Amino acid sequence: MAELGYKPTLYILFQAFTCGNQEASQKYPGILQDAYGAEVTYDDKDPKFQAFKRRLEEKGEVSNVIGSAMMYDSVMEMAQAYQGCDSKECALNKLRNLDYQGITGRIRYNGGQIVQREVMITKYENGKWVEA
């Protein structure tokens, strides 16, 4: 985008993993100014989030806590879906009806194939992403 002189105004899920990640934000600050993005929700004061972050830090992982939390929640979704099941069909049915409060907010499928996650709208201001 920088080579083309393109200044996007909107990043769709999840900006922290793509062009709006911290490394890209620092490398190309001008390209992101006043851009909007969407990010998974999390409460950095929540004891569940703090415990998860502490476990990562103890292992030396500090660069992408939010991405790790999202992946953790995805694995936990599948663990809950397969718990007590002995077939893929059982797990699939449980997954479709999942309603899970994860580190990154509420995750559910409402009987369908498409996940619903809580997200927050963010804006790039003064060199960092802030809640819009």
mmCIF file of C-alpha atoms in Angstrom:
data_model
loop_
_atom_site.group_PDB
_atom_site.id
_atom_site.type_symbol
_atom_site.label_atom_id
_atom_site.label_comp_id
_atom_site.label_asym_id
_atom_site.label_seq_id
_atom_site.Cartn_x
_atom_site.Cartn_y
_atom_site.Cartn_z
ATOM 1 C CA MET A 1 0.000 0.000 0.000
ATOM 2 C CA ALA A 2 2.818 2.394 0.854
ATOM 3 C CA GLU A 3 4.515 1.782 -2.512
ATOM 4 C CA LEU A 4 1.273 2.617 -4.306
ATOM 5 C CA GLY A 5 0.658 5.714 -2.210
ATOM 6 C CA TYR A 6 -2.625 4.206 -1.043
ATOM 7 C CA LYS A 7 -4.012 5.534 2.239
ATOM 8 C CA PRO A 8 -6.846 3.257 3.313
ATOM 9 C CA THR A 9 -9.445 4.621 5.673
ATOM 10 C CA LEU A 10 -10.858 1.310 6.851
ATOM 11 C CA TYR A 11 -9.313 -1.927 8.028
ATOM 12 C CA ILE A 12 -11.606 -4.839 8.616
ATOM 13 C CA LEU A 13 -11.056 -7.607 11.191
ATOM 14 C CA PHE A 14 -8.593 -7.831 12.653
ATOM 15 C CA GLN A 15 -6.324 -4.858 12.185
ATOM 16 C CA ALA A 16 -3.877 -5.914 14.891
ATOM 17 C CA PHE A 17 -2.832 -8.949 12.804
ATOM 18 C CA THR A 18 -2.568 -7.322 9.389
ATOM 19 C CA CYS A 19 -1.576 -3.930 8.063
ATOM 20 C CA GLY A 20 -2.525 -2.285 11.333
ATOM 21 C CA ASN A 21 -0.265 -4.384 13.533
ATOM 22 C CA GLN A 22 2.240 -2.611 15.749
ATOM 23 C CA GLU A 23 5.228 -3.302 13.493
ATOM 24 C CA ALA A 24 3.480 -2.014 10.356
ATOM 25 C CA SER A 25 2.041 0.929 12.286
ATOM 26 C CA GLN A 26 5.541 2.018 13.316
ATOM 27 C CA LYS A 27 7.066 1.395 9.891
ATOM 28 C CA TYR A 28 4.348 3.253 7.930
ATOM 29 C CA PRO A 29 2.749 5.726 10.352
ATOM 30 C CA GLY A 30 1.546 8.128 7.667
ATOM 31 C CA ILE A 31 -0.400 5.517 5.762
ATOM 32 C CA LEU A 32 -2.533 4.700 8.795
ATOM 33 C CA GLN A 33 -3.342 8.184 10.078
ATOM 34 C CA ASP A 34 -7.091 8.547 10.704
ATOM 35 C CA ALA A 35 -7.763 4.993 9.500
ATOM 36 C CA TYR A 36 -10.434 2.910 11.226
ATOM 37 C CA GLY A 37 -10.192 -0.721 12.151
ATOM 38 C CA ALA A 38 -11.968 -3.402 14.117
ATOM 39 C CA GLU A 39 -10.411 -5.348 16.931
ATOM 40 C CA VAL A 40 -11.513 -8.174 19.176
ATOM 41 C CA THR A 41 -12.750 -6.974 22.519
ATOM 42 C CA TYR A 42 -10.820 -7.511 25.693
ATOM 43 C CA ASP A 43 -10.624 -5.912 29.099
ATOM 44 C CA ASP A 44 -6.988 -5.614 30.139
ATOM 45 C CA LYS A 45 -8.100 -5.187 33.774
ATOM 46 C CA ASP A 46 -10.137 -8.414 33.769
ATOM 47 C CA PRO A 47 -8.507 -11.008 36.080
ATOM 48 C CA LYS A 48 -8.995 -13.698 33.400
ATOM 49 C CA PHE A 49 -7.132 -11.565 30.848
ATOM 50 C CA GLN A 50 -4.425 -10.651 33.369
ATOM 51 C CA ALA A 51 -3.840 -14.318 34.262
ATOM 52 C CA PHE A 52 -3.600 -15.235 30.574
ATOM 53 C CA LYS A 53 -1.171 -12.375 29.886
ATOM 54 C CA ARG A 54 0.960 -13.357 32.886
ATOM 55 C CA ARG A 55 1.196 -16.969 31.619
ATOM 56 C CA LEU A 56 2.401 -15.680 28.226
ATOM 57 C CA GLU A 57 4.930 -13.333 29.797
ATOM 58 C CA GLU A 58 6.319 -16.153 31.941
ATOM 59 C CA LYS A 59 7.044 -18.004 28.691
ATOM 60 C CA GLY A 60 8.641 -14.932 27.105
ATOM 61 C CA GLU A 61 5.715 -14.229 24.768
ATOM 62 C CA VAL A 62 4.898 -10.540 24.870
ATOM 63 C CA SER A 63 4.564 -9.341 21.275
ATOM 64 C CA ASN A 64 0.976 -10.205 20.405
ATOM 65 C CA VAL A 65 -1.056 -10.888 23.525
ATOM 66 C CA ILE A 66 -4.388 -10.081 21.848
ATOM 67 C CA GLY A 67 -3.696 -12.406 18.918
ATOM 68 C CA SER A 68 -2.682 -15.135 21.336
ATOM 69 C CA ALA A 69 -5.871 -14.565 23.344
ATOM 70 C CA MET A 70 -7.971 -14.879 20.198
ATOM 71 C CA MET A 71 -6.253 -18.142 19.255
ATOM 72 C CA TYR A 72 -6.619 -19.401 22.832
ATOM 73 C CA ASP A 73 -10.361 -18.717 22.719
ATOM 74 C CA SER A 74 -10.626 -20.536 19.379
ATOM 75 C CA VAL A 75 -8.937 -23.621 20.840
ATOM 76 C CA MET A 76 -11.172 -23.451 23.916
ATOM 77 C CA GLU A 77 -14.256 -23.293 21.668
ATOM 78 C CA MET A 78 -13.193 -26.529 20.012
ATOM 79 C CA ALA A 79 -12.318 -28.150 23.343
ATOM 80 C CA GLN A 80 -15.804 -27.388 24.632
ATOM 81 C CA ALA A 81 -17.382 -28.648 21.414
ATOM 82 C CA TYR A 82 -15.546 -31.985 21.574
ATOM 83 C CA GLN A 83 -15.979 -32.509 25.319
ATOM 84 C CA GLY A 84 -18.152 -35.583 25.838
ATOM 85 C CA CYS A 85 -18.440 -36.275 22.106
ATOM 86 C CA ASP A 86 -17.286 -39.347 20.249
ATOM 87 C CA SER A 87 -18.088 -38.119 16.733
ATOM 88 C CA LYS A 88 -17.544 -35.080 14.539
ATOM 89 C CA GLU A 89 -21.307 -34.652 14.179
ATOM 90 C CA CYS A 90 -21.732 -34.416 17.960
ATOM 91 C CA ALA A 91 -18.961 -31.805 18.211
ATOM 92 C CA LEU A 92 -20.360 -29.852 15.264
ATOM 93 C CA ASN A 93 -23.803 -29.691 16.832
ATOM 94 C CA LYS A 94 -22.316 -28.548 20.138
ATOM 95 C CA LEU A 95 -20.209 -25.932 18.351
ATOM 96 C CA ARG A 96 -23.227 -24.555 16.485
ATOM 97 C CA ASN A 97 -24.952 -24.026 19.825
ATOM 98 C CA LEU A 98 -21.899 -22.767 21.687
ATOM 99 C CA ASP A 99 -22.173 -19.645 23.790
ATOM 100 C CA TYR A 100 -18.716 -19.081 25.291
ATOM 101 C CA GLN A 101 -17.409 -16.151 27.310
ATOM 102 C CA GLY A 102 -13.763 -16.015 26.309
ATOM 103 C CA ILE A 103 -10.848 -13.770 27.048
ATOM 104 C CA THR A 104 -11.768 -11.801 23.924
ATOM 105 C CA GLY A 105 -15.470 -11.486 24.705
ATOM 106 C CA ARG A 106 -18.554 -13.532 23.973
ATOM 107 C CA ILE A 107 -18.336 -16.084 21.154
ATOM 108 C CA ARG A 108 -21.361 -17.866 19.712
ATOM 109 C CA TYR A 109 -22.704 -19.423 16.541
ATOM 110 C CA ASN A 110 -26.474 -19.323 17.204
ATOM 111 C CA GLY A 111 -27.070 -22.649 15.480
ATOM 112 C CA GLY A 112 -25.348 -21.622 12.252
ATOM 113 C CA GLN A 113 -21.979 -21.788 10.543
ATOM 114 C CA ILE A 114 -20.767 -18.250 11.178
ATOM 115 C CA VAL A 115 -19.106 -17.184 14.413
ATOM 116 C CA GLN A 116 -20.272 -14.045 16.181
ATOM 117 C CA ARG A 117 -17.602 -12.266 18.191
ATOM 118 C CA GLU A 118 -17.641 -9.013 20.048
ATOM 119 C CA VAL A 119 -15.496 -6.374 18.354
ATOM 120 C CA MET A 120 -14.634 -2.757 19.000
ATOM 121 C CA ILE A 121 -14.093 -0.066 16.407
ATOM 122 C CA THR A 122 -10.665 1.516 16.589
ATOM 123 C CA LYS A 123 -9.014 4.556 15.022
ATOM 124 C CA TYR A 124 -5.332 5.216 14.389
ATOM 125 C CA GLU A 125 -4.416 8.469 16.141
ATOM 126 C CA ASN A 126 -1.029 9.908 17.058
ATOM 127 C CA GLY A 127 0.863 6.722 16.287
ATOM 128 C CA LYS A 128 -1.407 4.161 17.945
ATOM 129 C CA TRP A 129 -4.787 2.428 17.675
ATOM 130 C CA VAL A 130 -7.380 3.748 20.121
ATOM 131 C CA GLU A 131 -11.009 2.857 20.710
ATOM 132 C CA ALA A 132 -13.151 5.047 18.418
#
